[in-house]
mmCIF file of C-alpha atoms in Angstrom:
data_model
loop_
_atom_site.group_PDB
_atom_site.id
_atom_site.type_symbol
_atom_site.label_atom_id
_atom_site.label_comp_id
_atom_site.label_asym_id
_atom_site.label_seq_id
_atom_site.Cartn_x
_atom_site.Cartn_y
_atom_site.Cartn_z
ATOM 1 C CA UNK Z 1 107.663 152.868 155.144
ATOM 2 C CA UNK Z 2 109.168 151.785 151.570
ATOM 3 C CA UNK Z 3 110.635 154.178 150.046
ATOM 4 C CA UNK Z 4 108.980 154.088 146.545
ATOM 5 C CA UNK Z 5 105.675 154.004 148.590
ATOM 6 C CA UNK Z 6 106.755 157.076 150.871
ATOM 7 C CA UNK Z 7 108.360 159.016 147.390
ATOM 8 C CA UNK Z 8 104.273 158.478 145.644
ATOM 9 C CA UNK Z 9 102.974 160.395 148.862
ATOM 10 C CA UNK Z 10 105.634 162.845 148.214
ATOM 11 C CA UNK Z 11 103.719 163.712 144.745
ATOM 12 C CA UNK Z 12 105.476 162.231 142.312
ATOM 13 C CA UNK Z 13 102.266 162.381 140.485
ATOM 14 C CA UNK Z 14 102.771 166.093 139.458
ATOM 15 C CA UNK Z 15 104.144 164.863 136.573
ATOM 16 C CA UNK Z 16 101.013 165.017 134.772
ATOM 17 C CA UNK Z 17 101.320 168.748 135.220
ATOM 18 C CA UNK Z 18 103.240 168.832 132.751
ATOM 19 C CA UNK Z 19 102.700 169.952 128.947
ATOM 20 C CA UNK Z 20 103.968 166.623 127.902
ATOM 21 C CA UNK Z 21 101.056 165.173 129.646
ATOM 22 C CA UNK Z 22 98.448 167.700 129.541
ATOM 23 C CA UNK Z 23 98.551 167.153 125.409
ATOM 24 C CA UNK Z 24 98.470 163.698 125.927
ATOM 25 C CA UNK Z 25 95.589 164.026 128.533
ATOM 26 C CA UNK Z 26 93.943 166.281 126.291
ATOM 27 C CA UNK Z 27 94.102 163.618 122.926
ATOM 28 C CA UNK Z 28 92.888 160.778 125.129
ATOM 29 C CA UNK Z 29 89.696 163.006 126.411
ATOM 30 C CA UNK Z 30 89.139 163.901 122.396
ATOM 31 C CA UNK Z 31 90.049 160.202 121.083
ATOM 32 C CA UNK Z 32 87.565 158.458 123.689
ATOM 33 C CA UNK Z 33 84.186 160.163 122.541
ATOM 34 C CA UNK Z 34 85.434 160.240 118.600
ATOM 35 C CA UNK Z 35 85.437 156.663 118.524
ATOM 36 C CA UNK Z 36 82.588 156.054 120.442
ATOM 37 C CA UNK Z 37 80.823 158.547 117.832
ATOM 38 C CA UNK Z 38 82.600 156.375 115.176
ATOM 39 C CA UNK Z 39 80.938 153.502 116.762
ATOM 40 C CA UNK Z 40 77.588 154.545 116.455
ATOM 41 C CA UNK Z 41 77.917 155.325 113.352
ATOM 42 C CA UNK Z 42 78.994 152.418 112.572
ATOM 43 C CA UNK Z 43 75.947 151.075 114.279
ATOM 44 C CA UNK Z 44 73.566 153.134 112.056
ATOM 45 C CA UNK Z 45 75.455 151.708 108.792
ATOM 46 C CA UNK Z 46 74.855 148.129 109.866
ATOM 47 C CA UNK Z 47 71.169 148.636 110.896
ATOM 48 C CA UNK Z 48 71.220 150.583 107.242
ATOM 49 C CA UNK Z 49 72.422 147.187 105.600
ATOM 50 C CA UNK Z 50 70.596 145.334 106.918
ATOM 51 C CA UNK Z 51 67.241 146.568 106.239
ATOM 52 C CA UNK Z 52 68.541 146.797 103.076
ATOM 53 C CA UNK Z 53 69.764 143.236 102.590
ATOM 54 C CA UNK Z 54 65.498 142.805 104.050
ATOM 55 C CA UNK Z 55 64.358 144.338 101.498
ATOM 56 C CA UNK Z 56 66.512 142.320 98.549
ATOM 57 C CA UNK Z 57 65.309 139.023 100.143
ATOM 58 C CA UNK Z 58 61.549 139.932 100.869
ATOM 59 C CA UNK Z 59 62.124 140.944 96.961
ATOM 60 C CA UNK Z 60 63.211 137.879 95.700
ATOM 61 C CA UNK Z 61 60.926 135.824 97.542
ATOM 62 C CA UNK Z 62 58.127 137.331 96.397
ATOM 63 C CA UNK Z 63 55.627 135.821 93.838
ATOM 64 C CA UNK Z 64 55.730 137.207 90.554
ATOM 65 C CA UNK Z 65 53.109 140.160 89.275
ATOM 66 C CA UNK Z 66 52.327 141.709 85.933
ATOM 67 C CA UNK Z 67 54.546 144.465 85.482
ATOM 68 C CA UNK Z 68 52.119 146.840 84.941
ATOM 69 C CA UNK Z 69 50.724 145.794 89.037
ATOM 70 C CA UNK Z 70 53.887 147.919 90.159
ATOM 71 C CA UNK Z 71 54.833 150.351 87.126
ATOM 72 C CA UNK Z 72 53.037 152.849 85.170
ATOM 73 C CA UNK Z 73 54.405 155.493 82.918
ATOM 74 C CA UNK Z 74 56.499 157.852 84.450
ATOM 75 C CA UNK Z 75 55.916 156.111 87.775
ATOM 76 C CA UNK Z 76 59.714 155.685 90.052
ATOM 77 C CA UNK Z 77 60.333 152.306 91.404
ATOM 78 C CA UNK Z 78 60.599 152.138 94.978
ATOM 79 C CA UNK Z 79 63.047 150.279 97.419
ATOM 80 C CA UNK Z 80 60.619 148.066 98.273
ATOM 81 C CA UNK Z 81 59.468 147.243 94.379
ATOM 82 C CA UNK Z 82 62.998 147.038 93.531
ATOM 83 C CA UNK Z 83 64.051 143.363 92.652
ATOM 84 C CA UNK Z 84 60.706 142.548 92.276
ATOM 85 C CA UNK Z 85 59.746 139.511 90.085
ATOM 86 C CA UNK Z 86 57.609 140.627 87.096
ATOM 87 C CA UNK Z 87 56.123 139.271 83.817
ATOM 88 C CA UNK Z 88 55.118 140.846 80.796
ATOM 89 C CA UNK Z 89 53.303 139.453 77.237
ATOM 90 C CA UNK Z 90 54.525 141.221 74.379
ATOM 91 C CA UNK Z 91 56.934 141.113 71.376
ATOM 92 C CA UNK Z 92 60.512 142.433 71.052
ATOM 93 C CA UNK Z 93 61.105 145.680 69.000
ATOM 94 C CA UNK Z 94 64.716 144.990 67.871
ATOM 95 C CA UNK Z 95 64.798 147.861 65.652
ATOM 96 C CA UNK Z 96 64.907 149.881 68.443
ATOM 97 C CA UNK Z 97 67.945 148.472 70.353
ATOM 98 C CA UNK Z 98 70.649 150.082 71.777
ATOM 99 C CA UNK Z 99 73.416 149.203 74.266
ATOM 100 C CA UNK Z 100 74.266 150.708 77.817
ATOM 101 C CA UNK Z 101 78.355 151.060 77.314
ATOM 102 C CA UNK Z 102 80.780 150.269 80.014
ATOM 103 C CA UNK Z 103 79.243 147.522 82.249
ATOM 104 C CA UNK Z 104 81.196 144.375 83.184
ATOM 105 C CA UNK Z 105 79.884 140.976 83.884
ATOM 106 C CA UNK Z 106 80.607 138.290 86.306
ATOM 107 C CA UNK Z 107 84.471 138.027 85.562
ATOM 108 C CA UNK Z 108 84.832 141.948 85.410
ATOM 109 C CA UNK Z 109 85.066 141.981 81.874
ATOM 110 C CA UNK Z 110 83.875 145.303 80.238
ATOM 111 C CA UNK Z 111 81.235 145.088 77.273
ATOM 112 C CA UNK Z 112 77.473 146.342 77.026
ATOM 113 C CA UNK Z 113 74.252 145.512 78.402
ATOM 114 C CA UNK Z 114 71.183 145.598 75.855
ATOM 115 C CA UNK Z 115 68.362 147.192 76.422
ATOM 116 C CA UNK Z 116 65.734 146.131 73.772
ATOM 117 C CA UNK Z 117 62.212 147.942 73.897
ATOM 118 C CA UNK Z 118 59.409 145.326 74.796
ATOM 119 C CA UNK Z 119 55.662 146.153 73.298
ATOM 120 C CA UNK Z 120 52.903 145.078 75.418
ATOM 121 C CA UNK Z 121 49.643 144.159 74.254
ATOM 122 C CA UNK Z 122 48.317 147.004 75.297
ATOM 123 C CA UNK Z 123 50.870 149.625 73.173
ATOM 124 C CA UNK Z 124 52.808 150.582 76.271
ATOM 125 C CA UNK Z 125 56.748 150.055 75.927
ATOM 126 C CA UNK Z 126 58.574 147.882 78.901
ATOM 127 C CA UNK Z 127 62.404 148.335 78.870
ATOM 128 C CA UNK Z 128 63.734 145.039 78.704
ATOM 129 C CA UNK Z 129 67.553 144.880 79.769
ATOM 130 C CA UNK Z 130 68.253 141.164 78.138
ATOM 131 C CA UNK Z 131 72.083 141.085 79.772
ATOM 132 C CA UNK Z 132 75.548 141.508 79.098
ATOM 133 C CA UNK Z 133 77.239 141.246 75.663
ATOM 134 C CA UNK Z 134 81.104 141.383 75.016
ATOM 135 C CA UNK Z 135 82.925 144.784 73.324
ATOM 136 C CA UNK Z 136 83.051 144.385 69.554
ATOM 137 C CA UNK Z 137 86.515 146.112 70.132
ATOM 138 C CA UNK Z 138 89.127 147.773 72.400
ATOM 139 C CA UNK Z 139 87.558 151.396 71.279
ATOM 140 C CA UNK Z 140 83.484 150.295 71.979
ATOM 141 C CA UNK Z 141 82.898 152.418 68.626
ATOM 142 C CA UNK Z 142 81.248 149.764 66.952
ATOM 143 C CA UNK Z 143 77.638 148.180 67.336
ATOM 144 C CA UNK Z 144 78.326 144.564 68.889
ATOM 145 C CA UNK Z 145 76.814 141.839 68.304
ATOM 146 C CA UNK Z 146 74.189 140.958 69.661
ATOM 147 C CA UNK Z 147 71.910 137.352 69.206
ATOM 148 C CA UNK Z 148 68.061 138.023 68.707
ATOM 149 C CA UNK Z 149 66.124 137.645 71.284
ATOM 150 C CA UNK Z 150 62.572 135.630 70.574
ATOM 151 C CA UNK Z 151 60.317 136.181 67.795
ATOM 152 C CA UNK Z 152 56.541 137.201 67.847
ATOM 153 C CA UNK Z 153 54.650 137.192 71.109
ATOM 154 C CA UNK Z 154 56.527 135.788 74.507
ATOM 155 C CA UNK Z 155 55.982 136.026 77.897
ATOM 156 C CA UNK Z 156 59.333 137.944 79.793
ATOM 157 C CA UNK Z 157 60.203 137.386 83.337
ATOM 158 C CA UNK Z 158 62.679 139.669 85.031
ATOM 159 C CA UNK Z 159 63.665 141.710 88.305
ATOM 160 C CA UNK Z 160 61.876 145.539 88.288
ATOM 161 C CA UNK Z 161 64.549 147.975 88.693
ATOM 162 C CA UNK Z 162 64.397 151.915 89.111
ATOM 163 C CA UNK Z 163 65.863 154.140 86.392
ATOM 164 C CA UNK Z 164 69.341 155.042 86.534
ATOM 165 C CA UNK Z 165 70.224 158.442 87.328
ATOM 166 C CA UNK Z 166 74.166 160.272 87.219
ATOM 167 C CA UNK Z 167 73.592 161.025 90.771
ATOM 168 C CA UNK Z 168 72.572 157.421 92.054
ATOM 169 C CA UNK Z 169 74.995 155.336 90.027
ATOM 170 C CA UNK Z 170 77.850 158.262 89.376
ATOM 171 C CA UNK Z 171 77.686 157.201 85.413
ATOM 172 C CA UNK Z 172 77.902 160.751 83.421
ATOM 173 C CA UNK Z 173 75.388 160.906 80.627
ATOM 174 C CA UNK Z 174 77.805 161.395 77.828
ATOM 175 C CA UNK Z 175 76.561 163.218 74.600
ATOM 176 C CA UNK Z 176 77.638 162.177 71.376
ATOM 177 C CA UNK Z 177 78.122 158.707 71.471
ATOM 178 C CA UNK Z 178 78.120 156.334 68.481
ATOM 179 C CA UNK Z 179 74.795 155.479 66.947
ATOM 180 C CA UNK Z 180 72.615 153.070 69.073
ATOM 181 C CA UNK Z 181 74.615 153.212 72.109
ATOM 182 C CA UNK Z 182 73.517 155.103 75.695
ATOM 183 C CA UNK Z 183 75.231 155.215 78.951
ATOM 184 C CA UNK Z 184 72.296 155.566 81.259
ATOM 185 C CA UNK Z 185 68.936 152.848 81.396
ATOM 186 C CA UNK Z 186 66.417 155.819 82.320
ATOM 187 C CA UNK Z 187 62.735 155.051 80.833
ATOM 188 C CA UNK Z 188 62.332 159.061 80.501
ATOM 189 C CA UNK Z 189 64.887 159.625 78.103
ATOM 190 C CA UNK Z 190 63.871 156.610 76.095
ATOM 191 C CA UNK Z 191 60.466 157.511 75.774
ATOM 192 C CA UNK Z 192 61.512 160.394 73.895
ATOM 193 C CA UNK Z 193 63.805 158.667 71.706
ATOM 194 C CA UNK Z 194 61.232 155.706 71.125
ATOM 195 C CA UNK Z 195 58.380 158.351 71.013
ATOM 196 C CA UNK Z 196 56.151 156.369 72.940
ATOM 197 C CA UNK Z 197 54.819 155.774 76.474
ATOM 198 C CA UNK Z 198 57.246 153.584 78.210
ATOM 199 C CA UNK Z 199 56.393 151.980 81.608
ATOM 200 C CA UNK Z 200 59.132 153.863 84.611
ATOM 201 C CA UNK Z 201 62.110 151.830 85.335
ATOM 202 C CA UNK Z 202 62.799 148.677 83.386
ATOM 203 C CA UNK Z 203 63.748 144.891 84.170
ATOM 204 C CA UNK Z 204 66.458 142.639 84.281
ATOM 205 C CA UNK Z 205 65.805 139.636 82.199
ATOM 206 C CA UNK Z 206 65.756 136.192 83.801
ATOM 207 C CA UNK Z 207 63.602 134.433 81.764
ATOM 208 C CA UNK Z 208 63.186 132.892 78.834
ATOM 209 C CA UNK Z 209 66.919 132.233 79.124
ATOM 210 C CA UNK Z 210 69.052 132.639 76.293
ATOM 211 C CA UNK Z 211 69.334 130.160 73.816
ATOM 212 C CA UNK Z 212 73.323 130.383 73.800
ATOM 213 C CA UNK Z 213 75.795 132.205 76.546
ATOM 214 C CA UNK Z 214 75.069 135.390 74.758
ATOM 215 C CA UNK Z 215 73.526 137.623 76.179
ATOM 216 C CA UNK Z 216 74.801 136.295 79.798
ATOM 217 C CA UNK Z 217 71.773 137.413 82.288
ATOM 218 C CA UNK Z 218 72.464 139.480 85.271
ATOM 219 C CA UNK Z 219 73.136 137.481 87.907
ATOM 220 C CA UNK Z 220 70.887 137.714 91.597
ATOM 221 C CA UNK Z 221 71.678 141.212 93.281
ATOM 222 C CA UNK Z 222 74.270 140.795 95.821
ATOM 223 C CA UNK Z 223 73.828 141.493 99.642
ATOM 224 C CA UNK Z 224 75.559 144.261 101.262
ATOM 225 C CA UNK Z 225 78.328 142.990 104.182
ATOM 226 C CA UNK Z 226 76.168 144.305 107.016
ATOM 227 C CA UNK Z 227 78.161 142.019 109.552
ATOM 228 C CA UNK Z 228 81.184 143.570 108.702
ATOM 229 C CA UNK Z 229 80.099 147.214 110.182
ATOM 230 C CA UNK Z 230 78.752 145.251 113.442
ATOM 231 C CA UNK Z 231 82.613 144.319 113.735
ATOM 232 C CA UNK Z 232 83.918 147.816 113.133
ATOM 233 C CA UNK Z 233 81.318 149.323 115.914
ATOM 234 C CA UNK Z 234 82.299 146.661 118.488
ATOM 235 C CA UNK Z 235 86.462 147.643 117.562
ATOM 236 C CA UNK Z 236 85.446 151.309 117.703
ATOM 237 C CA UNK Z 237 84.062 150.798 121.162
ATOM 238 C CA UNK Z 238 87.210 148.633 122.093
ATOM 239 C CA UNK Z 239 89.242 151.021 120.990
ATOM 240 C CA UNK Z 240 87.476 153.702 123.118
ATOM 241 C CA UNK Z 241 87.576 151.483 126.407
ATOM 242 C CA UNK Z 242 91.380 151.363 125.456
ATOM 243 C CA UNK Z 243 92.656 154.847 125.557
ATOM 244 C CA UNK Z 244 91.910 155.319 129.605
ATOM 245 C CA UNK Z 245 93.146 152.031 130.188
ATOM 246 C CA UNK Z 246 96.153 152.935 128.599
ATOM 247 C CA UNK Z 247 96.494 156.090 129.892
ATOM 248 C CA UNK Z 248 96.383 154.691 133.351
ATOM 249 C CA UNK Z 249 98.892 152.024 132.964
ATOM 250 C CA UNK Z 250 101.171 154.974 131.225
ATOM 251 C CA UNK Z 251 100.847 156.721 134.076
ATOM 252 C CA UNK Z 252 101.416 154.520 136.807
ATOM 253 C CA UNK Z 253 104.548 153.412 134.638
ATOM 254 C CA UNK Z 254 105.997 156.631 134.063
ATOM 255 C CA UNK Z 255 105.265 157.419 138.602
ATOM 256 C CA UNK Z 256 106.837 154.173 139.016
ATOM 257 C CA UNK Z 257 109.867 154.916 137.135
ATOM 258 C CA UNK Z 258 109.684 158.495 138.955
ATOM 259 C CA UNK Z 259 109.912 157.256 142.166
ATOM 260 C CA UNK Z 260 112.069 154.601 141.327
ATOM 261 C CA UNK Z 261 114.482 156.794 140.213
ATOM 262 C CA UNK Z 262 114.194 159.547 143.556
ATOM 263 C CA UNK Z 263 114.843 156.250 145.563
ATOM 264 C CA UNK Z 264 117.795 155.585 144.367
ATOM 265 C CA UNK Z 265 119.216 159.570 144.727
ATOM 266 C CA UNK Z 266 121.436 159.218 148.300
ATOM 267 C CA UNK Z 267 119.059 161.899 150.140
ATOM 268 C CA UNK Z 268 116.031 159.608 149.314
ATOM 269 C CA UNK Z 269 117.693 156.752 151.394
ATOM 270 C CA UNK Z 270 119.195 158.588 154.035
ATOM 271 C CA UNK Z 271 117.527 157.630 157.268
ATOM 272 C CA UNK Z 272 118.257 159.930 160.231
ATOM 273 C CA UNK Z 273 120.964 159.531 162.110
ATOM 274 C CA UNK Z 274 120.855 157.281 165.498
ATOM 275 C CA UNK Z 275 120.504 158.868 168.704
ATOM 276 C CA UNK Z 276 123.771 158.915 171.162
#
């Protein structure tokens, strides 16, 4: 018999006795179902995405509606009336304007958004959100300007979208801000301002466009990177498929080197002496 192969009979194995590798053991049992755990959960994310990503599609696809087919007064927009293509006939009450502070547009530059009050033919009050408009200054102190949107009765088109809240956009509702401007579009707070009955949620203008660059409309809602949490599942899974291979091959590595080592002590060798 080889010696190596005779010294791993001998139990050179007991090795993983030891409180080197019982913590290392130990980690590799707690890694293995963590990341499969991870995986899943990963899983969940992606399947959360995607529906998502369904929804924003099925959205935009959609034919347009009256406004008032899919909002009422104090009603909250759904997920699945969210993006939703809407018109509305009515005139603009400019008067009434204010800007939402602190929102960038499509080169990350910070300025406002206006939100101008629409009137419907009917009396209600649509929120109109007619896009972004640069910072009259460093400080955002000062009313910007803003181009006039147009005059006596139109017809708006523009994506329904649900009220913002502190707790779904993380936006704090700061108090004493200079005249005319608001941090949060939420149809509640500006029916009491406006004293009026305003339709729940508001829109995102995309039609009629602009005459200049100013406001700049709101460009589609992105789509969330679903595929990328499919990739961190399948590497969380990998990883967890890893660990006992590694283990093993750790093992047999550090037995190997073991035995190796016990071969090559004189008393390993020594075979018994010849018969005279």
């Amino acid at each position: 018999m080889h010696p190596t192969t005779e010294l791993y009979g001998r139990g050179v194995y007991r090795f993983l006795m030891s409180r080197q590798w019982v913590i290392l053991t130990l980690i590799a049992l707690l890694l293995i179902p963590t990341m499969i755990r991870l995986g899943i959960w990963q899983m969940h994310r992606y399947d959360e995405r995607t529906a998502r990503n369904q929804l924003v599609t099925d959205a935009l696809a959609a034919e347009p509606v009256p406004v008032e087919k899919l909002t009422a007064p104090g009603h909250t927009v759904t997920s699945t009336e969210r993006y939703r293509t809407v018109t509305a006939k009515g005139r603009f009450d400019t008067e009434d304007e204010v800007v939402v502070r602190r929102r960038t547009n499509s080169d990350d530059e910070v300025g406002y958004h206006v939100l101008t009050p629409f009137v419907l033919d009917d009396g209600k009050v649509l929120l109109v959100n007619r896009g972004w408009v640069p910072s009259a200054g460093p400080s955002q102190t000062a009313f910007p300007k803003v181009p006039a949107p147009p005059g006596g009765e139109v017809t708006v088109e523009g994506r329904l979208m649900p009220d913002e809240t502190t707790a779904a956009s993380g936006i704090k509702n700061l108090q004493g801000l200079p005249d005319r401007q608001i941090m949060l579009i939420n149809s509640e707070q500006q029916a009491r301002r406006l004293d009026a009955t305003v339709l729940g949620g508001y829109i995102a203008q995309t039609a009629p466009e602009p005459k200049g660059d100013i406001p700049e409309l709101l460009g589609d809602p992105g789509k969330e990177d679903a595929a990328l949490n499919y990739a961190y599942a399948v590497q969380w899974w990998l990883f967890s498929a890893a660990v006992p291979v590694g283990w093993v091959v750790l093992a047999r590595r550090e037995a190997r080197e073991r035995a190796q080592k016990a071969a090559e002590r004189p008393d390993a060798t020594q075979s018994e002496p010849a018969a005279v």
